[in-house]
Amino acid sequence: MELSSLEPGDELPPVTVEDLQGSDMKLGAALLQDPYPPHFDERTAEEMGYPRLLNQGPFNLSYLLQCALQPAASPTALESFDTRFHAMVFEGDTVTASATVDSVRAGETDGAPEAVTFTLELTREDGTVAVDGTATVRVSDE
């Protein structure tokens, strides 16, 4: 699937991450120097009312970016990325990132597609939208 051939309403193949692992969350917390205990300490997560370890927000965003950048030749094609967090994602959850073409911007000189804007959603397996937003990807970087 090429960026230049996409039209509004087209959907990219979803990206699913199954059974998120607590060990990955702990490693991520160490790599990010993340001081928030529910990302790496099960007892603290439970004391704070969380059912399991809490997945880091940057990881959730990365799933959306993986989906939106599938047809791009390079991650440098990303022009903009805007998101909103709605629900938490926990250890053991399965999440699916989806991207639907919202609009295609034509170039000023030749009218050829210049950039594609996607509507994004990261959905937990229970149907809850954890994160949504938009990403615009430049066609010229193909």
mmCIF file of C-alpha atoms in Angstrom:
data_model
loop_
_atom_site.group_PDB
_atom_site.id
_atom_site.type_symbol
_atom_site.label_atom_id
_atom_site.label_comp_id
_atom_site.label_asym_id
_atom_site.label_seq_id
_atom_site.Cartn_x
_atom_site.Cartn_y
_atom_site.Cartn_z
ATOM 1 C CA MET A 1 0.000 0.000 0.000
ATOM 2 C CA GLU A 2 1.532 3.299 -1.107
ATOM 3 C CA LEU A 3 0.806 6.642 0.516
ATOM 4 C CA SER A 4 0.285 8.280 -2.862
ATOM 5 C CA SER A 5 -2.614 5.929 -3.692
ATOM 6 C CA LEU A 6 -4.582 6.330 -0.451
ATOM 7 C CA GLU A 7 -7.971 8.039 -0.348
ATOM 8 C CA PRO A 8 -10.222 9.223 2.483
ATOM 9 C CA GLY A 9 -11.834 6.259 4.217
ATOM 10 C CA ASP A 10 -9.025 3.821 3.390
ATOM 11 C CA GLU A 11 -7.782 1.828 6.386
ATOM 12 C CA LEU A 12 -4.246 0.659 7.034
ATOM 13 C CA PRO A 13 -3.692 -2.858 8.370
ATOM 14 C CA PRO A 14 -4.109 -2.714 12.161
ATOM 15 C CA VAL A 15 -1.182 -3.264 14.514
ATOM 16 C CA THR A 16 -2.034 -5.566 17.418
ATOM 17 C CA VAL A 17 0.157 -6.037 20.466
ATOM 18 C CA GLU A 18 -0.977 -9.060 22.450
ATOM 19 C CA ASP A 19 -0.628 -9.751 26.156
ATOM 20 C CA LEU A 20 1.521 -6.787 27.175
ATOM 21 C CA GLN A 21 4.271 -8.008 29.481
ATOM 22 C CA GLY A 22 5.115 -6.515 32.862
ATOM 23 C CA SER A 23 8.796 -7.297 32.276
ATOM 24 C CA ASP A 24 8.687 -5.006 29.224
ATOM 25 C CA MET A 25 7.061 -2.260 31.301
ATOM 26 C CA LYS A 26 9.776 -2.586 33.948
ATOM 27 C CA LEU A 27 12.488 -2.436 31.291
ATOM 28 C CA GLY A 28 10.787 0.564 29.690
ATOM 29 C CA ALA A 29 10.624 2.328 33.047
ATOM 30 C CA ALA A 30 14.369 1.771 33.505
ATOM 31 C CA LEU A 31 15.227 2.932 29.976
ATOM 32 C CA LEU A 32 13.002 6.007 30.261
ATOM 33 C CA GLN A 33 14.218 6.696 33.822
ATOM 34 C CA ASP A 34 10.520 6.690 34.700
ATOM 35 C CA PRO A 35 10.011 7.344 38.425
ATOM 36 C CA TYR A 36 6.258 6.521 38.496
ATOM 37 C CA PRO A 37 6.003 3.308 40.574
ATOM 38 C CA PRO A 38 2.870 1.784 38.940
ATOM 39 C CA HIS A 39 5.009 1.244 35.813
ATOM 40 C CA PHE A 40 7.429 -1.085 37.619
ATOM 41 C CA ASP A 41 6.194 -1.961 41.144
ATOM 42 C CA GLU A 42 3.243 -4.361 41.345
ATOM 43 C CA ARG A 43 2.563 -3.635 45.025
ATOM 44 C CA THR A 44 2.392 0.123 44.500
ATOM 45 C CA ALA A 45 0.180 -0.354 41.453
ATOM 46 C CA GLU A 46 -2.222 -2.441 43.551
ATOM 47 C CA GLU A 47 -2.147 0.073 46.433
ATOM 48 C CA MET A 48 -3.071 2.821 43.942
ATOM 49 C CA GLY A 49 -6.055 0.800 42.737
ATOM 50 C CA TYR A 50 -4.611 -0.417 39.440
ATOM 51 C CA PRO A 51 -5.352 -4.043 38.520
ATOM 52 C CA ARG A 52 -1.799 -4.662 37.235
ATOM 53 C CA LEU A 53 1.276 -2.722 36.112
ATOM 54 C CA LEU A 54 0.462 0.361 34.049
ATOM 55 C CA ASN A 55 1.849 0.591 30.502
ATOM 56 C CA GLN A 56 3.846 3.736 29.746
ATOM 57 C CA GLY A 57 2.168 6.398 27.627
ATOM 58 C CA PRO A 58 5.101 6.615 25.182
ATOM 59 C CA PHE A 59 4.708 2.893 24.470
ATOM 60 C CA ASN A 60 1.020 3.395 23.691
ATOM 61 C CA LEU A 61 1.928 6.230 21.337
ATOM 62 C CA SER A 62 4.522 4.056 19.615
ATOM 63 C CA TYR A 63 1.855 1.502 18.671
ATOM 64 C CA LEU A 64 -0.112 4.268 16.920
ATOM 65 C CA LEU A 65 2.997 5.496 15.129
ATOM 66 C CA GLN A 66 3.857 1.972 13.966
ATOM 67 C CA CYS A 67 0.431 1.755 12.372
ATOM 68 C CA ALA A 68 0.433 5.216 10.753
ATOM 69 C CA LEU A 69 3.958 4.897 9.368
ATOM 70 C CA GLN A 70 3.480 1.483 7.728
ATOM 71 C CA PRO A 71 3.233 2.867 4.176
ATOM 72 C CA ALA A 72 6.012 5.441 4.703
ATOM 73 C CA ALA A 73 9.513 4.776 3.450
ATOM 74 C CA SER A 74 10.992 6.393 6.558
ATOM 75 C CA PRO A 75 9.858 7.608 9.976
ATOM 76 C CA THR A 76 11.126 11.032 8.895
ATOM 77 C CA ALA A 77 7.974 11.280 6.757
ATOM 78 C CA LEU A 78 5.993 12.078 9.922
ATOM 79 C CA GLU A 79 4.847 15.699 9.671
ATOM 80 C CA SER A 80 2.601 15.909 12.727
ATOM 81 C CA PHE A 81 1.264 13.709 15.512
ATOM 82 C CA ASP A 82 -1.481 14.802 17.906
ATOM 83 C CA THR A 83 -3.045 12.505 20.508
ATOM 84 C CA ARG A 84 -5.351 12.397 23.504
ATOM 85 C CA PHE A 85 -5.265 9.819 26.300
ATOM 86 C CA HIS A 86 -8.647 8.470 27.426
ATOM 87 C CA ALA A 87 -8.020 5.225 29.319
ATOM 88 C CA MET A 88 -5.139 3.287 30.809
ATOM 89 C CA VAL A 89 -3.496 0.186 29.386
ATOM 90 C CA PHE A 90 -2.282 -2.512 31.773
ATOM 91 C CA GLU A 91 -0.049 -5.550 31.883
ATOM 92 C CA GLY A 92 -1.821 -8.454 30.196
ATOM 93 C CA ASP A 93 -3.947 -6.230 27.947
ATOM 94 C CA THR A 94 -4.068 -6.682 24.191
ATOM 95 C CA VAL A 95 -4.277 -3.443 22.211
ATOM 96 C CA THR A 96 -4.921 -2.707 18.558
ATOM 97 C CA ALA A 97 -3.801 0.430 16.753
ATOM 98 C CA SER A 98 -5.837 1.491 13.731
ATOM 99 C CA ALA A 99 -5.357 4.229 11.155
ATOM 100 C CA THR A 100 -8.004 5.506 8.733
ATOM 101 C CA VAL A 101 -7.295 8.100 6.044
ATOM 102 C CA ASP A 102 -9.038 11.322 7.029
ATOM 103 C CA SER A 103 -7.734 13.528 4.217
ATOM 104 C CA VAL A 104 -5.160 13.788 1.456
ATOM 105 C CA ARG A 105 -3.425 17.117 0.871
ATOM 106 C CA ALA A 106 -2.570 17.845 -2.748
ATOM 107 C CA GLY A 107 0.599 19.639 -3.762
ATOM 108 C CA GLU A 108 0.213 23.258 -4.849
ATOM 109 C CA THR A 109 2.069 22.941 -8.137
ATOM 110 C CA ASP A 110 1.014 19.624 -9.655
ATOM 111 C CA GLY A 111 -1.935 18.517 -7.510
ATOM 112 C CA ALA A 112 -0.227 15.196 -6.713
ATOM 113 C CA PRO A 113 -0.719 13.886 -3.156
ATOM 114 C CA GLU A 114 1.681 15.664 -0.814
ATOM 115 C CA ALA A 115 0.590 14.352 2.612
ATOM 116 C CA VAL A 116 -1.963 11.994 4.133
ATOM 117 C CA THR A 117 -3.687 12.646 7.460
ATOM 118 C CA PHE A 118 -4.847 9.617 9.434
ATOM 119 C CA THR A 119 -7.355 9.331 12.248
ATOM 120 C CA LEU A 120 -5.819 7.029 14.862
ATOM 121 C CA GLU A 121 -7.193 4.859 17.660
ATOM 122 C CA LEU A 122 -5.559 2.557 20.170
ATOM 123 C CA THR A 123 -8.262 0.209 21.423
ATOM 124 C CA ARG A 124 -8.103 -2.300 24.265
ATOM 125 C CA GLU A 125 -9.564 -5.740 23.668
ATOM 126 C CA ASP A 126 -12.714 -4.770 25.629
ATOM 127 C CA GLY A 127 -13.425 -2.049 23.038
ATOM 128 C CA THR A 128 -12.259 0.865 25.175
ATOM 129 C CA VAL A 129 -10.387 3.540 23.226
ATOM 130 C CA ALA A 130 -7.259 4.227 25.261
ATOM 131 C CA VAL A 131 -5.680 6.822 22.942
ATOM 132 C CA ASP A 132 -6.877 8.583 19.819
ATOM 133 C CA GLY A 133 -5.609 11.328 17.586
ATOM 134 C CA THR A 134 -4.220 12.159 14.169
ATOM 135 C CA ALA A 135 -0.969 11.803 12.270
ATOM 136 C CA THR A 136 0.044 13.478 9.034
ATOM 137 C CA VAL A 137 2.596 11.649 6.895
ATOM 138 C CA ARG A 138 4.368 13.277 3.936
ATOM 139 C CA VAL A 139 4.222 11.393 0.639
ATOM 140 C CA SER A 140 7.425 13.041 -0.617
ATOM 141 C CA ASP A 141 9.572 10.949 1.742
ATOM 142 C CA GLU A 142 8.512 7.712 0.005
#
